[in-house]
Short mmCIF file of C-alpha atoms in Angstrom, two decimals:
data_model
loop_
_atom_site.label_atom_id
_atom_site.label_comp_id
_atom_site.label_asym_id
_atom_site.label_seq_id
_atom_site.Cartn_x
_atom_site.Cartn_y
_atom_site.Cartn_z
CA UNK Y 1 203.37 -24.71 25.58
CA UNK Y 2 205.32 -27.08 23.95
CA UNK Y 3 208.66 -25.32 24.38
CA UNK Y 4 208.77 -25.44 27.99
CA UNK Y 5 210.66 -27.38 29.98
CA UNK Y 6 209.05 -30.02 32.68
CA UNK Y 7 210.51 -27.99 35.48
CA UNK Y 8 209.60 -24.71 34.31
CA UNK Y 9 205.99 -25.45 32.95
CA UNK Y 10 204.05 -22.81 31.85
CA UNK Y 11 200.19 -24.11 31.28
CA UNK Y 12 197.59 -21.70 32.29
CA UNK Y 13 196.04 -19.66 30.05
CA UNK Y 14 197.12 -16.28 31.01
CA UNK Y 15 200.75 -16.02 30.96
CA UNK Y 16 201.04 -18.27 27.72
CA UNK Y 17 199.31 -15.49 26.11
CA UNK Y 18 202.04 -13.10 27.30
CA UNK Y 19 204.74 -15.65 26.02
CA UNK Y 20 203.26 -15.81 22.45
CA UNK Y 21 202.78 -12.46 22.68
CA UNK Y 22 206.48 -11.50 23.64
CA UNK Y 23 208.34 -14.53 21.91
CA UNK Y 24 206.27 -16.03 19.34
CA UNK Y 25 205.71 -19.33 21.41
CA UNK Y 26 202.17 -21.17 20.67
CA UNK Y 27 199.19 -20.40 22.94
CA UNK Y 28 198.31 -24.06 23.16
CA UNK Y 29 197.56 -24.47 26.77
CA UNK Y 30 196.89 -20.82 27.96
CA UNK Y 31 197.75 -19.02 31.35
CA UNK Y 32 201.34 -19.82 32.22
CA UNK Y 33 202.31 -21.26 35.37
CA UNK Y 34 203.66 -24.90 35.93
CA UNK Y 35 202.18 -27.78 34.78
CA UNK Y 36 203.96 -30.95 34.85
CA UNK Y 37 202.39 -31.59 31.49
CA UNK Y 38 204.65 -30.45 28.41
CA UNK Y 39 203.07 -30.97 24.64
CA UNK Y 40 205.58 -32.56 22.56
CA UNK Y 41 207.40 -30.18 19.98
CA UNK Y 42 204.53 -29.91 17.29
CA UNK Y 43 204.44 -31.31 13.55
CA UNK Y 44 205.21 -28.70 11.14
CA UNK Y 45 203.57 -28.69 7.82
CA UNK Y 46 203.74 -26.43 4.56
CA UNK Y 47 200.27 -25.05 3.62
CA UNK Y 48 201.23 -23.05 0.42
CA UNK Y 49 200.30 -19.62 0.67
CA UNK Y 50 199.38 -20.15 4.19
CA UNK Y 51 203.21 -21.03 5.09
CA UNK Y 52 204.30 -23.33 7.83
CA UNK Y 53 201.66 -24.52 10.16
CA UNK Y 54 202.14 -26.35 13.69
CA UNK Y 55 199.99 -28.98 14.64
CA UNK Y 56 199.49 -30.79 18.23
CA UNK Y 57 196.68 -32.84 20.05
CA UNK Y 58 196.19 -34.13 23.11
CA UNK Y 59 193.83 -37.54 23.58
CA UNK Y 60 192.91 -38.18 27.24
CA UNK Y 61 190.29 -39.59 29.51
CA UNK Y 62 189.17 -40.05 33.36
CA UNK Y 63 187.82 -42.37 36.01
CA UNK Y 64 186.85 -41.34 39.28
CA UNK Y 65 185.23 -42.23 42.64
CA UNK Y 66 183.32 -39.70 44.68
CA UNK Y 67 181.23 -39.62 47.87
CA UNK Y 68 178.46 -37.36 48.03
CA UNK Y 69 177.70 -36.91 44.57
CA UNK Y 70 176.07 -34.18 42.80
CA UNK Y 71 173.79 -33.79 39.69
CA UNK Y 72 170.56 -35.06 38.35
CA UNK Y 73 169.60 -38.47 37.94
CA UNK Y 74 170.91 -40.37 35.00
CA UNK Y 75 173.88 -37.67 34.72
CA UNK Y 76 177.93 -38.44 35.09
CA UNK Y 77 177.96 -36.29 38.34
CA UNK Y 78 175.42 -38.20 40.12
CA UNK Y 79 177.30 -41.49 39.87
CA UNK Y 80 179.69 -42.47 42.74
CA UNK Y 81 182.10 -44.28 40.36
CA UNK Y 82 182.58 -43.21 36.55
CA UNK Y 83 184.64 -42.31 33.40
CA UNK Y 84 184.73 -39.76 30.87
CA UNK Y 85 186.71 -38.16 28.08
CA UNK Y 86 188.54 -34.97 29.08
CA UNK Y 87 190.53 -34.37 25.74
CA UNK Y 88 190.26 -35.03 22.58
CA UNK Y 89 191.70 -32.00 20.98
CA UNK Y 90 193.70 -30.74 17.93
CA UNK Y 91 195.42 -27.69 17.83
CA UNK Y 92 196.43 -26.05 14.44
CA UNK Y 93 198.22 -22.83 14.52
CA UNK Y 94 200.31 -20.18 12.59
CA UNK Y 95 202.97 -18.18 14.71
CA UNK Y 96 205.29 -16.53 12.31
CA UNK Y 97 204.97 -13.94 10.13
CA UNK Y 98 202.06 -10.50 10.69
CA UNK Y 99 199.13 -12.76 10.18
CA UNK Y 100 198.87 -15.51 12.51
CA UNK Y 101 196.07 -17.56 13.65
CA UNK Y 102 195.31 -20.44 16.38
CA UNK Y 103 192.64 -22.79 16.42
CA UNK Y 104 191.90 -25.67 18.85
CA UNK Y 105 188.78 -28.07 18.23
CA UNK Y 106 187.28 -31.55 19.43
CA UNK Y 107 186.03 -32.61 22.50
CA UNK Y 108 187.02 -31.33 26.35
CA UNK Y 109 185.54 -31.12 30.06
CA UNK Y 110 185.83 -28.98 32.87
CA UNK Y 111 186.04 -31.19 35.69
CA UNK Y 112 185.78 -28.59 39.15
CA UNK Y 113 185.82 -29.15 43.00
CA UNK Y 114 182.28 -28.96 44.47
CA UNK Y 115 180.18 -29.08 41.30
CA UNK Y 116 179.11 -31.86 39.47
CA UNK Y 117 181.23 -33.57 37.28
CA UNK Y 118 180.51 -32.91 33.60
CA UNK Y 119 180.51 -35.09 30.54
CA UNK Y 120 182.40 -34.05 27.61
CA UNK Y 121 179.14 -33.32 25.55
CA UNK Y 122 177.92 -31.23 28.21
CA UNK Y 123 180.86 -28.99 28.27
CA UNK Y 124 180.74 -28.66 24.55
CA UNK Y 125 177.28 -27.52 24.33
CA UNK Y 126 178.56 -24.29 26.24
CA UNK Y 127 181.31 -23.22 24.10
CA UNK Y 128 180.76 -25.75 20.66
CA UNK Y 129 183.56 -28.08 19.37
CA UNK Y 130 185.95 -24.96 18.56
CA UNK Y 131 186.03 -23.68 21.93
CA UNK Y 132 189.39 -21.48 20.93
CA UNK Y 133 189.68 -19.59 17.62
CA UNK Y 134 191.34 -16.40 16.42
CA UNK Y 135 193.28 -14.52 14.17
CA UNK Y 136 196.39 -12.49 15.45
CA UNK Y 137 197.67 -9.42 14.14
CA UNK Y 138 201.43 -9.02 15.18
CA UNK Y 139 203.24 -6.10 13.34
CA UNK Y 140 206.19 -6.75 15.79
CA UNK Y 141 207.20 -8.54 18.85
CA UNK Y 142 205.80 -5.94 20.94
CA UNK Y 143 202.38 -5.37 20.17
CA UNK Y 144 199.64 -7.52 18.79
CA UNK Y 145 195.83 -8.08 18.40
CA UNK Y 146 193.80 -10.97 18.45
CA UNK Y 147 190.34 -11.15 17.59
CA UNK Y 148 188.05 -14.48 17.78
CA UNK Y 149 187.00 -16.57 20.89
CA UNK Y 150 190.08 -16.28 23.42
CA UNK Y 151 190.90 -17.76 26.56
CA UNK Y 152 190.32 -15.29 29.26
CA UNK Y 153 192.67 -12.91 31.03
CA UNK Y 154 191.15 -13.90 34.40
CA UNK Y 155 192.64 -16.20 37.20
CA UNK Y 156 195.60 -18.76 37.33
CA UNK Y 157 194.14 -21.95 36.18
CA UNK Y 158 193.26 -22.72 32.35
CA UNK Y 159 190.24 -24.40 31.07
CA UNK Y 160 191.35 -27.77 29.87
CA UNK Y 161 192.66 -30.37 32.36
CA UNK Y 162 196.29 -30.48 30.41
CA UNK Y 163 196.77 -27.03 31.10
CA UNK Y 164 197.08 -27.34 34.90
CA UNK Y 165 198.86 -29.12 37.98
CA UNK Y 166 195.45 -30.53 39.09
CA UNK Y 167 193.20 -32.80 37.18
CA UNK Y 168 190.27 -30.56 38.61
CA UNK Y 169 190.08 -26.94 38.29
CA UNK Y 170 189.65 -25.07 42.15
CA UNK Y 171 186.74 -23.25 43.86
CA UNK Y 172 188.32 -19.89 42.49
CA UNK Y 173 188.51 -21.02 39.06
CA UNK Y 174 184.65 -21.76 39.38
CA UNK Y 175 183.67 -18.23 39.36
CA UNK Y 176 185.75 -17.21 36.75
CA UNK Y 177 185.06 -16.89 32.82
CA UNK Y 178 186.85 -19.48 30.45
CA UNK Y 179 185.96 -18.36 27.08
CA UNK Y 180 185.16 -14.94 25.61
CA UNK Y 181 184.42 -13.74 22.14
CA UNK Y 182 185.91 -10.35 21.43
CA UNK Y 183 189.03 -8.34 20.75
CA UNK Y 184 192.18 -8.26 22.76
CA UNK Y 185 195.21 -5.97 22.26
CA UNK Y 186 198.49 -6.83 23.96
CA UNK Y 187 201.83 -4.82 24.45
CA UNK Y 188 205.13 -5.25 26.27
CA UNK Y 189 208.21 -3.00 27.23
CA UNK Y 190 210.80 -4.49 29.30
CA UNK Y 191 209.64 -6.41 32.13
CA UNK Y 192 205.96 -5.07 31.81
CA UNK Y 193 203.58 -6.89 29.66
CA UNK Y 194 199.83 -5.87 29.36
CA UNK Y 195 196.69 -7.29 27.66
CA UNK Y 196 193.16 -5.47 27.44
CA UNK Y 197 190.20 -7.41 26.02
CA UNK Y 198 186.65 -5.75 25.00
CA UNK Y 199 184.45 -9.25 25.32
CA UNK Y 200 181.08 -11.21 25.83
CA UNK Y 201 182.27 -11.70 29.59
CA UNK Y 202 180.87 -15.50 30.26
CA UNK Y 203 180.13 -16.11 26.88
CA UNK Y 204 176.86 -13.89 26.67
CA UNK Y 205 177.16 -12.42 23.27
CA UNK Y 206 176.52 -9.03 24.91
CA UNK Y 207 179.73 -7.13 24.03
CA UNK Y 208 179.83 -4.83 27.25
CA UNK Y 209 182.60 -6.49 29.21
CA UNK Y 210 186.35 -5.23 29.56
CA UNK Y 211 189.08 -7.47 31.13
CA UNK Y 212 192.89 -6.64 31.77
CA UNK Y 213 196.01 -8.39 32.93
CA UNK Y 214 199.21 -6.42 33.68
CA UNK Y 215 202.42 -8.35 34.96
CA UNK Y 216 205.99 -7.36 35.82
CA UNK Y 217 208.54 -9.65 35.72
CA UNK Y 218 210.45 -8.67 38.56
CA UNK Y 219 213.50 -11.24 37.74
CA UNK Y 220 213.62 -14.66 36.01
CA UNK Y 221 212.04 -16.22 38.57
CA UNK Y 222 209.43 -13.98 40.08
CA UNK Y 223 206.40 -12.30 38.23
CA UNK Y 224 203.86 -10.42 39.96
CA UNK Y 225 200.35 -9.56 37.99
CA UNK Y 226 197.09 -7.85 38.76
CA UNK Y 227 193.78 -8.94 36.50
CA UNK Y 228 190.84 -7.44 36.65
CA UNK Y 229 187.18 -7.62 34.63
CA UNK Y 230 184.10 -5.46 34.59
CA UNK Y 231 180.93 -4.81 33.14
CA UNK Y 232 180.77 -1.52 30.96
CA UNK Y 233 177.13 -1.05 31.86
CA UNK Y 234 174.31 -3.36 32.60
CA UNK Y 235 174.02 -6.63 30.44
CA UNK Y 236 170.30 -6.80 30.90
CA UNK Y 237 170.53 -10.59 30.85
CA UNK Y 238 167.79 -12.30 32.43
CA UNK Y 239 168.35 -15.62 34.16
CA UNK Y 240 167.11 -17.65 31.34
CA UNK Y 241 169.43 -16.31 28.58
CA UNK Y 242 172.05 -18.10 26.87
CA UNK Y 243 175.06 -16.76 29.02
CA UNK Y 244 176.89 -19.75 31.17
CA UNK Y 245 176.73 -17.63 33.89
CA UNK Y 246 174.37 -14.43 33.85
CA UNK Y 247 175.36 -13.13 37.22
CA UNK Y 248 179.07 -13.21 36.06
CA UNK Y 249 178.33 -10.89 33.19
CA UNK Y 250 177.02 -8.65 35.84
CA UNK Y 251 179.92 -8.86 38.40
CA UNK Y 252 183.30 -7.24 38.96
CA UNK Y 253 186.26 -9.61 39.52
CA UNK Y 254 189.64 -8.84 40.58
CA UNK Y 255 192.79 -10.70 41.50
CA UNK Y 256 196.73 -10.34 42.41
CA UNK Y 257 199.24 -13.22 41.80
CA UNK Y 258 202.53 -13.80 42.47
CA UNK Y 259 204.38 -16.52 41.15
CA UNK Y 260 208.14 -18.22 41.78
CA UNK Y 261 209.35 -20.93 39.29
CA UNK Y 262 213.02 -22.03 39.36
CA UNK Y 263 214.36 -25.22 39.16
CA UNK Y 264 212.28 -28.05 40.26
CA UNK Y 265 209.79 -25.47 41.68
CA UNK Y 266 206.73 -23.56 40.93
CA UNK Y 267 204.89 -22.06 43.77
CA UNK Y 268 202.03 -19.65 42.91
CA UNK Y 269 199.77 -17.72 45.56
CA UNK Y 270 196.58 -15.53 44.68
CA UNK Y 271 193.80 -13.67 46.18
CA UNK Y 272 190.23 -13.07 44.33
CA UNK Y 273 187.51 -10.94 45.03
CA UNK Y 274 184.48 -10.70 43.11
CA UNK Y 275 181.42 -8.20 43.27
CA UNK Y 276 177.85 -8.88 42.40
CA UNK Y 277 175.50 -5.75 42.47
CA UNK Y 278 171.58 -5.62 42.59
CA UNK Y 279 169.95 -7.30 39.70
CA UNK Y 280 166.51 -7.54 39.75
CA UNK Y 281 166.05 -9.29 36.35
CA UNK Y 282 168.50 -12.06 37.61
CA UNK Y 283 166.66 -12.15 40.89
CA UNK Y 284 169.51 -10.52 42.77
CA UNK Y 285 167.92 -8.30 45.48
CA UNK Y 286 171.05 -7.38 47.52
CA UNK Y 287 174.70 -7.00 46.16
CA UNK Y 288 177.01 -9.30 47.46
CA UNK Y 289 180.62 -10.40 47.53
CA UNK Y 290 182.65 -13.48 47.41
CA UNK Y 291 186.51 -13.79 47.68
CA UNK Y 292 189.13 -16.23 48.69
CA UNK Y 293 192.75 -17.32 48.37
CA UNK Y 294 194.87 -20.00 46.34
CA UNK Y 295 198.10 -21.43 46.99
CA UNK Y 296 199.37 -23.60 43.78
CA UNK Y 297 202.56 -25.59 44.01
CA UNK Y 298 204.28 -28.08 41.72
CA UNK Y 299 207.68 -29.73 42.61
CA UNK Y 300 209.55 -32.08 39.92
CA UNK Y 301 211.36 -34.70 41.34
CA UNK Y 302 212.76 -36.19 37.90
CA UNK Y 303 212.30 -35.26 34.26
CA UNK Y 304 209.20 -37.34 34.55
CA UNK Y 305 207.86 -37.70 37.86
CA UNK Y 306 206.10 -34.41 39.81
CA UNK Y 307 203.72 -33.62 42.71
CA UNK Y 308 201.18 -31.14 42.14
CA UNK Y 309 199.26 -29.30 44.98
CA UNK Y 310 196.56 -26.99 45.83
CA UNK Y 311 194.91 -25.29 48.97
CA UNK Y 312 192.28 -22.78 48.88
CA UNK Y 313 189.85 -20.79 51.18
CA UNK Y 314 186.69 -19.27 49.74
CA UNK Y 315 184.14 -17.12 51.39
CA UNK Y 316 180.94 -17.11 49.85
CA UNK Y 317 178.35 -13.77 50.12
CA UNK Y 318 174.87 -13.86 49.10
CA UNK Y 319 171.46 -14.54 51.13
CA UNK Y 320 170.21 -18.13 51.35
CA UNK Y 321 167.23 -18.79 48.97
CA UNK Y 322 167.53 -15.53 47.25
CA UNK Y 323 166.69 -15.46 43.39
CA UNK Y 324 167.12 -18.24 40.58
CA UNK Y 325 164.17 -20.24 41.82
CA UNK Y 326 165.59 -20.43 45.29
CA UNK Y 327 168.85 -22.04 44.55
CA UNK Y 328 170.41 -19.02 45.51
CA UNK Y 329 172.40 -16.66 43.14
CA UNK Y 330 175.41 -17.35 45.37
CA UNK Y 331 175.14 -21.07 44.46
CA UNK Y 332 174.96 -20.13 40.95
CA UNK Y 333 177.95 -18.82 40.62
CA UNK Y 334 180.41 -21.02 43.32
CA UNK Y 335 178.42 -24.54 43.53
CA UNK Y 336 178.50 -23.69 47.36
CA UNK Y 337 175.65 -22.26 49.39
CA UNK Y 338 175.15 -18.48 50.11
CA UNK Y 339 176.53 -16.54 53.25
CA UNK Y 340 179.19 -19.69 54.07
CA UNK Y 341 182.53 -20.58 53.47
CA UNK Y 342 184.53 -23.50 52.28
CA UNK Y 343 188.21 -24.78 52.13
CA UNK Y 344 189.84 -27.51 49.81
CA UNK Y 345 192.95 -29.35 49.37
CA UNK Y 346 194.32 -31.45 46.52
CA UNK Y 347 197.24 -33.67 45.71
CA UNK Y 348 198.01 -34.67 41.75
CA UNK Y 349 201.18 -36.77 41.32
CA UNK Y 350 201.92 -37.04 37.53
CA UNK Y 351 204.22 -39.13 35.19
CA UNK Y 352 204.87 -38.01 31.79
CA UNK Y 353 207.16 -39.51 29.33
CA UNK Y 354 207.58 -38.43 26.11
CA UNK Y 355 203.85 -38.11 24.68
CA UNK Y 356 202.34 -40.51 27.53
CA UNK Y 357 200.90 -39.04 30.67
CA UNK Y 358 199.21 -40.59 33.53
CA UNK Y 359 198.14 -38.96 37.01
CA UNK Y 360 195.97 -39.60 39.83
CA UNK Y 361 194.26 -37.07 42.20
CA UNK Y 362 192.78 -37.18 45.81
CA UNK Y 363 190.92 -33.91 46.54
CA UNK Y 364 188.63 -33.22 49.74
CA UNK Y 365 186.38 -30.10 50.08
CA UNK Y 366 184.37 -28.96 53.04
CA UNK Y 367 181.87 -25.91 53.12
CA UNK Y 368 180.22 -24.48 56.57
CA UNK Y 369 176.72 -25.15 55.19
CA UNK Y 370 175.12 -27.70 53.02
CA UNK Y 371 174.93 -27.28 48.81
CA UNK Y 372 172.00 -26.43 47.89
CA UNK Y 373 173.26 -27.98 44.21
CA UNK Y 374 175.62 -30.39 45.69
CA UNK Y 375 177.11 -32.63 48.49
CA UNK Y 376 173.52 -33.74 48.48
CA UNK Y 377 174.44 -37.62 49.50
CA UNK Y 378 171.39 -39.35 50.75
CA UNK Y 379 169.79 -37.00 53.17
CA UNK Y 380 170.87 -33.49 51.33
CA UNK Y 381 172.88 -32.25 54.71
CA UNK Y 382 176.36 -33.25 53.89
CA UNK Y 383 179.02 -30.41 53.94
CA UNK Y 384 181.87 -32.21 52.26
CA UNK Y 385 183.31 -33.96 49.73
CA UNK Y 386 186.23 -36.58 48.90
CA UNK Y 387 186.79 -37.44 45.34
CA UNK Y 388 189.49 -39.72 43.73
CA UNK Y 389 190.67 -39.45 40.01
CA UNK Y 390 193.11 -41.13 37.66
CA UNK Y 391 193.69 -39.41 34.23
CA UNK Y 392 195.91 -40.87 31.65
CA UNK Y 393 196.64 -40.32 27.66
CA UNK Y 394 198.85 -39.14 25.00
CA UNK Y 395 199.90 -36.01 23.71
CA UNK Y 396 201.76 -35.02 20.28
#
């Protein structure tokens, strides 16, 4: 990520995988789309028999205000006003030679629309203090294999805040896997790049999920991509097992993305469809579908100031009160009520000078029905939420 200009910033988990595969660039921030935040060039160290290592890092925090807060009593998400660490990350990688590796360690949080704001410690409990770590075997510039804890191939937004044009991740991101353990094969031929992964889906430790990404670079400014993920069979997870989304491990997810990136503009629309089959062990007595669309955009006014925006619409399937202690299987996937729809809009102006950055954010979400796990407010009948955030920090 550190070698991209501000105007043509690639920051989401998906295409930085492709960039690292094709050009040997560091997989520092995951998928590629235009994030206004640019990691400075890495510090380089000679590590004896390991060769040259690159070291980078991010230290940042956020403060927020929200109406209709979610979360249990005493949690960060239950507060109207609060603050938290967003990134305390160190990244060490070797990106030359046939044997390479990537390690990302530290504290992090995943603030997400329509979901309770998490503390850094609660997200670390999901993936540990070493969320991304893998060995990469690259016999040529056109082929590579990665083994370890890998960022997902699914979706258009990355997991960590500094990878995205917005501080909070969106409604569609909330359904997607973030990090999976497994093996990934990468290949490229001309304008076509492809990645296929055998993994444990939503961090279930059950290795029966396949995911894939296929991208076609139409020209230097336009790229069309397709992604998919699904279980190879019944995972046989129960609702009380370890996976952070047992339902996600049972589901199939498909998406189409189109990205335009040229000059000061990045524009990326994408659509996504998720099918969840009947799963009695998880309390899913009927199959259902979630589907939606999102438009991401970023405009750089100068080399230091940019404005990011996101608009989304999501349709949530399922039956109200079905399964999972009546909280609803759809709510467990989307943080929104079953048999409903929702839309959101987010604006994020950003300033970066060298390693310092600061940005503000205003987001609004409205749903067609009160969410069983959120927007509870005083009477439990609210259907919308307004949030304001600021995030600031340093990158090296």
